[in-house]
Amino acid sequence: MALKRITVAHGDGIGPEIMDATLRILKAAKAPIEYDEIPIGENLYKSGETTGIGPESWDIIRRNKVLLKAPITTPLGGGYKSLNVTIRTTLNLFANVRPVKSYAPFVASPHPGINMVIIRENEEDLYTGIEHRQTDEVTQVLKLISRPGSERIIRYAFEYARLYGRKRVTCMTKDNIMKITDGRFHRVFERIAAQYPDIQSDHQIIDIGAARLAAQPERFDVIVTLNLYGDILSDIAAQVSGSVGLAGSANVGTDMAMFEAVHGSAPDIAGKDIANPSGLLISAIQMLVHLGEAKTAELINNAWLSTLESGIHPADVYREGLSQREVGTTDFTNAIIDRLGEEPQTLTPVHYHGGKITITPPSQEPAAKDLVGVDIFLDWSDHGRDADVLGKGLEEAQSPLWKLTMITNRGVKVYPQGLPETFNTDHWRCRFVPANGQQASYKDIITLLTLLTGHGYEIIKTENLYTFNGERGYSQAQGE
Ligand code: NAD
């Protein structure tokens, strides 16, 4: 049988121990893989590689396309970049797939019936790291949501549900507030959900959705959501399942993938042969399915479930009364190897059907885009920050080509006719539209900017206002 070549990184802390355990189980199960090892983590950071990975390792990762990674220790102090974020974004690993399960009655859990998968968008949203301090008082971060990015992750979630025999996909957003960004994700979800009539679908607002996830996690099946919400939800889900140490995760792109445990490098227990290798093992099982080795994935997963059932437990899941015997990393690994070929009797055995998720983003005609105005942001603190003074001043300074329609402060309309109670910062958004009600031109915007600058206004940013196929592509202000 042709061997599949992957890349393996042993990481720091308990990383080498749990990676050795995982590789030993893969070997005993005759998984048809071979591997190249790469160094990552603390030693590289300390030798001056600010990303924690050397340039030669990228070639190996790219060549093998699949990386099995143990946790690393991020040194304290500034200047170090997150290796995980670097790997995800550099290799275009757009989907973060985190299965969360409870294994009651063999592993204590406050919610025995949990069996869900959180599929988190991995590259966009507030994680693009585009932040600015614009005035003395105000900072901003850009939340970017793209149509192709949304389509890809949502389609991935439905394809995942089909491949793994799951029944429902739940989308979570905050589109009652962020109507354009989260609203787009929700609309794409509804469009794609209609193409999967065999899978149930629903949408929940993230705040109530997160509350339900904490209170009744067993009600969820597949959840697809944006980057930040997914980050928070997966920690809530792992926490309520009672088994953070048993959780694995996959970061999947169109061409490459990285598999790793959810937990960190646990330096407090490193080198003591007490770490639980399950998180990394579950990730390796996800990897085998990804590589098309469903039968080997099944063999290992069922042996692992049988081991949990037998009550042979590592220290972090050992409980008096529930467990039979507390074992270290080596003995737990041996127990799993001994049970290869067994199926669990009480827990549900897993059956993977194999198959690969391939996403081809549909091409879509770009919408007709018309420039219909401009929001000009000012840093302004004169005249006791009186919005009426600013409004009248701008009206005097502006070109006759433009009309000032409103000023907002932190999104609240303060001119014309603001309320005296509104608190004003030094950060103002001033909306201009063409005076003749016609389409605007960028040249006219530059004329306006030049005029305002000439009158002493400090412009910190502009945002063009567009319509797309006639539909407004910008939000209205509160109170507008
Ligand atoms: P951690 O997950 O390493 O440890 C938290 C607690 O859980 C510790 O008490 C630890 O002993 C225990 N624990 C974790 N994994 C265990 C396992 N497999 N078996 C038994 N017990 C286990 O989190 P932390 O202490 O906040 O972070 C330690 C280091 O790991 C930090 O340097 C952090 O930056 C890094 N980290 C790395 C990754 C990664 O590489 N993916 C993820 C998270 C944290």
Coordinates of N, CA, C and O in Angstrom, one line a residue, residues 310-409:
S310 N -13.3 0.9 29.7 CA -12.7 -0.1 30.6 C -12.3 0.6 31.9 O -11.9 -0.1 32.9
G311 N -12.3 1.9 32.0 CA -12.0 2.6 33.2 C -10.5 2.9 33.4 O -10.1 3.3 34.5
I312 N -9.7 2.6 32.4 CA -8.3 2.8 32.5 C -8.1 4.3 32.0 O -8.3 4.6 30.8
H313 N -7.8 5.2 33.0 CA -7.9 6.6 32.7 C -6.6 7.4 33.1 O -6.1 7.1 34.2
P314 N -6.1 8.3 32.3 CA -5.0 9.2 32.7 C -5.5 10.1 33.8 O -6.7 10.3 34.0
A315 N -4.6 10.7 34.5 CA -4.9 11.5 35.8 C -6.0 12.6 35.5 O -6.8 12.8 36.4
D316 N -5.9 13.3 34.4 CA -6.9 14.4 34.2 C -8.3 14.0 34.1 O -9.2 14.8 34.4
V317 N -8.6 12.7 33.7 CA -10.0 12.3 33.7 C -10.3 11.3 34.7 O -11.5 10.8 34.8
Y318 N -9.3 10.9 35.5 CA -9.6 9.8 36.5 C -10.5 10.4 37.6 O -10.3 11.5 38.1
R319 N -11.5 9.6 38.0 CA -12.4 10.0 39.1 C -12.7 8.8 39.9 O -13.1 7.7 39.4
E320 N -12.6 8.9 41.2 CA -12.9 7.8 42.2 C -14.4 7.4 41.9 O -15.2 8.3 41.7
G321 N -14.6 6.1 41.8 CA -16.0 5.7 41.6 C -16.3 5.5 40.1 O -17.0 4.5 39.8
L322 N -15.8 6.4 39.3 CA -16.1 6.2 37.8 C -15.0 5.4 37.1 O -15.2 4.5 36.3
S323 N -13.7 5.7 37.5 CA -12.6 5.0 36.8 C -12.2 3.8 37.6 O -12.5 3.6 38.8
Q324 N -11.5 2.9 36.9 CA -11.0 1.7 37.5 C -9.5 1.8 37.9 O -9.1 1.4 39.0
R325 N -8.7 2.4 37.0 CA -7.2 2.4 37.2 C -6.7 3.7 36.7 O -7.0 4.1 35.5
E326 N -5.8 4.4 37.5 CA -5.2 5.6 37.0 C -3.9 5.2 36.3 O -3.1 4.4 36.9
V327 N -3.6 5.6 35.1 CA -2.4 5.3 34.4 C -1.7 6.5 33.8 O -2.3 7.6 33.7
G328 N -0.4 6.3 33.5 CA 0.3 7.4 32.9 C 0.2 7.3 31.4 O -0.5 6.5 30.8
T329 N 0.9 8.2 30.7 CA 0.8 8.3 29.2 C 1.2 7.0 28.6 O 0.4 6.5 27.7
T330 N 2.3 6.3 29.0 CA 2.7 5.1 28.4 C 1.7 4.0 28.5 O 1.4 3.3 27.5
D331 N 1.2 3.8 29.7 CA 0.3 2.7 30.0 C -1.1 2.9 29.3 O -1.7 2.0 28.8
F332 N -1.5 4.2 29.3 CA -2.7 4.5 28.6 C -2.6 4.2 27.1 O -3.5 3.6 26.4
T333 N -1.4 4.6 26.5 CA -1.1 4.3 25.1 C -1.2 2.8 24.9 O -1.8 2.3 23.9
N334 N -0.5 2.0 25.8 CA -0.5 0.6 25.6 C -1.9 0.0 25.7 O -2.2 -0.9 24.9
A335 N -2.7 0.6 26.6 CA -4.1 0.0 26.7 C -4.9 0.2 25.4 O -5.7 -0.6 25.0
I336 N -4.6 1.4 24.8 CA -5.3 1.6 23.5 C -4.9 0.6 22.4 O -5.6 0.0 21.7
I337 N -3.5 0.4 22.4 CA -3.0 -0.5 21.4 C -3.5 -1.9 21.6 O -3.9 -2.6 20.7
D338 N -3.6 -2.3 22.9 CA -4.2 -3.6 23.2 C -5.6 -3.8 22.7 O -6.0 -4.9 22.5
R339 N -6.3 -2.7 22.6 CA -7.8 -2.8 22.3 C -8.0 -2.5 20.8 O -9.2 -2.4 20.4
L340 N -7.0 -2.4 20.0 CA -7.2 -2.2 18.6 C -8.0 -3.4 18.0 O -7.6 -4.6 18.3
G341 N -9.1 -3.1 17.4 CA -10.0 -4.2 16.9 C -11.2 -4.4 17.7 O -12.2 -5.0 17.3
E342 N -11.2 -3.7 18.9 CA -12.4 -3.8 19.8 C -13.3 -2.6 19.5 O -12.9 -1.6 19.1
E343 N -14.6 -2.8 19.8 CA -15.6 -1.7 19.7 C -16.2 -1.5 21.1 O -16.3 -2.4 21.9
P344 N -16.5 -0.2 21.4 CA -17.1 0.0 22.7 C -18.5 -0.6 22.8 O -19.2 -0.8 21.8
Q345 N -18.9 -1.0 24.0 CA -20.1 -1.7 24.3 C -21.3 -0.7 24.6 O -22.4 -0.8 24.2
T346 N -20.9 0.4 25.4 CA -22.0 1.3 25.8 C -21.9 2.6 25.0 O -22.9 3.1 24.5
L347 N -20.7 3.2 24.8 CA -20.6 4.3 24.0 C -20.8 3.9 22.5 O -20.6 2.7 22.2
T348 N -21.2 4.9 21.7 CA -21.5 4.5 20.3 C -20.2 4.4 19.5 O -19.4 5.3 19.5
P349 N -20.0 3.2 18.9 CA -18.8 3.0 18.0 C -18.9 4.0 16.9 O -20.0 4.3 16.4
V350 N -17.7 4.5 16.4 CA -17.7 5.4 15.3 C -17.6 4.6 14.0 O -17.0 3.6 14.0
H351 N -18.2 5.2 13.0 CA -18.1 4.6 11.6 C -17.9 5.7 10.6 O -18.7 6.6 10.4
Y352 N -16.7 5.8 10.1 CA -16.4 6.8 9.1 C -16.6 6.3 7.7 O -16.2 5.1 7.5
H353 N -17.2 7.1 6.8 CA -17.4 6.6 5.5 C -16.3 7.0 4.5 O -16.3 6.6 3.4
G354 N -15.3 7.8 5.0 CA -14.3 8.2 4.1 C -14.8 9.3 3.2 O -15.9 9.8 3.4
G355 N -14.1 9.7 2.2 CA -14.5 10.8 1.3 C -13.9 12.1 1.8 O -13.5 12.2 2.9
K356 N -13.8 13.0 0.8 CA -13.1 14.2 1.1 C -14.0 15.4 0.8 O -14.8 15.3 -0.1
I357 N -13.8 16.4 1.6 CA -14.7 17.6 1.3 C -13.9 18.5 0.3 O -12.8 19.0 0.6
T358 N -14.5 18.7 -0.8 CA -13.9 19.6 -1.8 C -14.8 20.8 -2.0 O -16.0 20.6 -2.3
I359 N -14.3 22.0 -1.9 CA -15.1 23.2 -2.0 C -14.6 24.0 -3.2 O -13.5 24.4 -3.3
T360 N -15.5 24.1 -4.2 CA -15.2 25.0 -5.3 C -16.1 26.2 -5.2 O -17.3 26.1 -5.4
P361 N -15.5 27.4 -4.8 CA -16.4 28.6 -4.7 C -17.1 28.9 -6.0 O -16.4 29.0 -7.0
P362 N -18.4 29.1 -6.0 CA -19.1 29.4 -7.2 C -18.7 30.8 -7.7 O -18.4 31.7 -6.9
S363 N -18.6 31.0 -9.0 CA -18.2 32.3 -9.5 C -19.6 33.1 -9.5 O -20.6 32.6 -9.8
Q364 N -19.5 34.4 -9.2 CA -20.7 35.2 -9.2 C -20.4 36.5 -9.9 O -19.3 37.1 -9.7
E365 N -21.3 36.9 -10.8 CA -21.2 38.2 -11.5 C -21.0 39.3 -10.5 O -21.8 39.4 -9.5
P366 N -20.0 40.2 -10.6 CA -19.9 41.3 -9.7 C -21.1 42.2 -9.8 O -21.6 42.4 -10.9
A367 N -21.6 42.8 -8.7 CA -22.7 43.7 -8.7 C -22.4 45.0 -9.3 O -21.2 45.4 -9.3
A368 N -23.3 45.7 -9.9 CA -23.1 47.1 -10.4 C -22.9 48.0 -9.2 O -23.7 48.1 -8.3
K369 N -21.7 48.7 -9.2 CA -21.3 49.5 -8.0 C -21.4 51.0 -8.3 O -20.7 51.4 -9.3
D370 N -22.2 51.7 -7.5 CA -22.3 53.2 -7.8 C -21.8 53.9 -6.5 O -22.3 53.6 -5.4
L371 N -21.0 55.0 -6.8 CA -20.6 55.8 -5.7 C -21.6 56.9 -5.4 O -22.0 57.6 -6.3
V372 N -22.2 56.9 -4.2 CA -23.3 57.8 -3.9 C -23.0 58.8 -2.7 O -23.9 59.5 -2.3
G373 N -21.8 58.7 -2.2 CA -21.5 59.7 -1.1 C -20.2 59.3 -0.4 O -19.5 58.4 -0.9
V374 N -20.0 60.0 0.7 CA -18.7 59.8 1.4 C -18.9 60.1 2.9 O -19.6 61.0 3.2
D375 N -18.4 59.2 3.7 CA -18.3 59.5 5.2 C -16.9 60.0 5.4 O -15.9 59.3 5.1
I376 N -16.8 61.2 6.0 CA -15.5 61.7 6.3 C -15.3 61.8 7.8 O -16.2 62.3 8.5
F377 N -14.3 61.2 8.3 CA -14.1 61.1 9.8 C -13.1 62.2 10.2 O -12.0 62.3 9.6
L378 N -13.4 62.9 11.2 CA -12.6 64.0 11.7 C -12.2 63.8 13.1 O -12.9 63.2 13.9
D379 N -11.0 64.3 13.4 CA -10.5 64.4 14.8 C -10.8 65.9 15.2 O -10.2 66.8 14.6
W380 N -11.8 66.1 16.1 CA -12.2 67.5 16.3 C -12.6 67.7 17.8 O -13.4 66.9 18.3
S381 N -12.1 68.7 18.4 CA -12.4 68.9 19.9 C -12.7 70.4 20.2 O -12.7 70.7 21.4
D382 N -12.9 71.2 19.2 CA -13.1 72.6 19.4 C -14.4 72.9 20.0 O -15.4 72.1 20.0
H383 N -14.6 74.2 20.5 CA -15.9 74.7 21.0 C -16.7 73.7 21.9 O -17.9 73.5 21.7
G384 N -16.0 73.1 22.8 CA -16.6 72.2 23.7 C -17.3 71.0 23.1 O -18.2 70.5 23.5
R385 N -16.8 70.7 21.9 CA -17.3 69.6 21.1 C -18.8 69.7 20.8 O -19.6 68.8 20.9
D386 N -19.2 70.9 20.5 CA -20.6 71.2 20.2 C -20.8 70.8 18.8 O -20.3 71.4 17.8
A387 N -21.7 69.8 18.6 CA -21.9 69.2 17.2 C -22.6 70.3 16.3 O -22.3 70.3 15.1
D388 N -23.4 71.2 16.9 CA -24.0 72.2 16.0 C -22.9 73.1 15.4 O -23.0 73.5 14.2
V389 N -21.9 73.5 16.2 CA -20.8 74.3 15.7 C -20.1 73.6 14.6 O -19.8 74.1 13.5
L390 N -19.8 72.3 14.8 CA -19.1 71.5 13.8 C -20.0 71.4 12.5 O -19.5 71.7 11.4
G391 N -21.3 71.2 12.6 CA -22.1 71.0 11.5 C -22.2 72.3 10.7 O -22.0 72.3 9.4
K392 N -22.4 73.4 11.4 CA -22.5 74.7 10.7 C -21.2 75.0 10.0 O -21.1 75.5 8.9
G393 N -20.1 74.8 10.7 CA -18.7 75.1 10.1 C -18.5 74.3 8.9 O -18.0 74.8 7.9
L394 N -18.9 73.0 8.9 CA -18.7 72.1 7.7 C -19.6 72.6 6.5 O -19.1 72.6 5.4
E395 N -20.8 73.0 6.9 CA -21.7 73.5 5.8 C -21.1 74.7 5.1 O -21.2 74.9 3.9
E396 N -20.5 75.6 5.9 CA -19.9 76.8 5.3 C -18.6 76.4 4.5 O -18.4 77.0 3.5
A397 N -17.9 75.4 5.0 CA -16.6 75.1 4.3 C -16.8 74.2 3.0 O -16.0 74.3 2.1
Q398 N -17.9 73.5 3.0 CA -18.0 72.5 1.9 C -18.2 73.1 0.5 O -18.6 74.3 0.4
S399 N -18.0 72.3 -0.5 CA -18.2 72.7 -1.9 C -19.7 72.7 -2.2 O -20.4 71.9 -1.6
P400 N -20.2 73.5 -3.1 CA -21.6 73.5 -3.4 C -22.0 72.2 -4.1 O -23.2 71.9 -4.2
L401 N -21.0 71.4 -4.5 CA -21.4 70.1 -5.1 C -21.9 69.1 -4.0 O -22.5 68.1 -4.4
W402 N -21.7 69.4 -2.7 CA -22.0 68.4 -1.7 C -23.0 68.9 -0.7 O -23.1 70.1 -0.5
K403 N -23.7 68.0 -0.1 CA -24.6 68.3 1.0 C -24.3 67.5 2.2 O -24.1 66.2 2.1
L404 N -24.1 68.1 3.4 CA -23.9 67.4 4.6 C -25.2 66.9 5.1 O -26.1 67.6 5.4
T405 N -25.4 65.5 5.2 CA -26.7 65.0 5.7 C -26.7 64.7 7.1 O -27.8 64.7 7.8
M406 N -25.6 64.4 7.7 CA -25.6 64.1 9.2 C -24.2 64.0 9.7 O -23.2 63.8 9.0
I407 N -24.1 64.2 11.0 CA -22.8 63.9 11.7 C -23.2 62.9 12.9 O -24.2 63.0 13.5
T408 N -22.3 61.9 13.1 CA -22.5 61.0 14.2 C -21.2 61.0 15.0 O -20.1 61.3 14.6
N409 N -21.4 60.6 16.3 CA -20.3 60.4 17.2 C -20.5 59.1 17.8 O -21.5 58.8 18.4

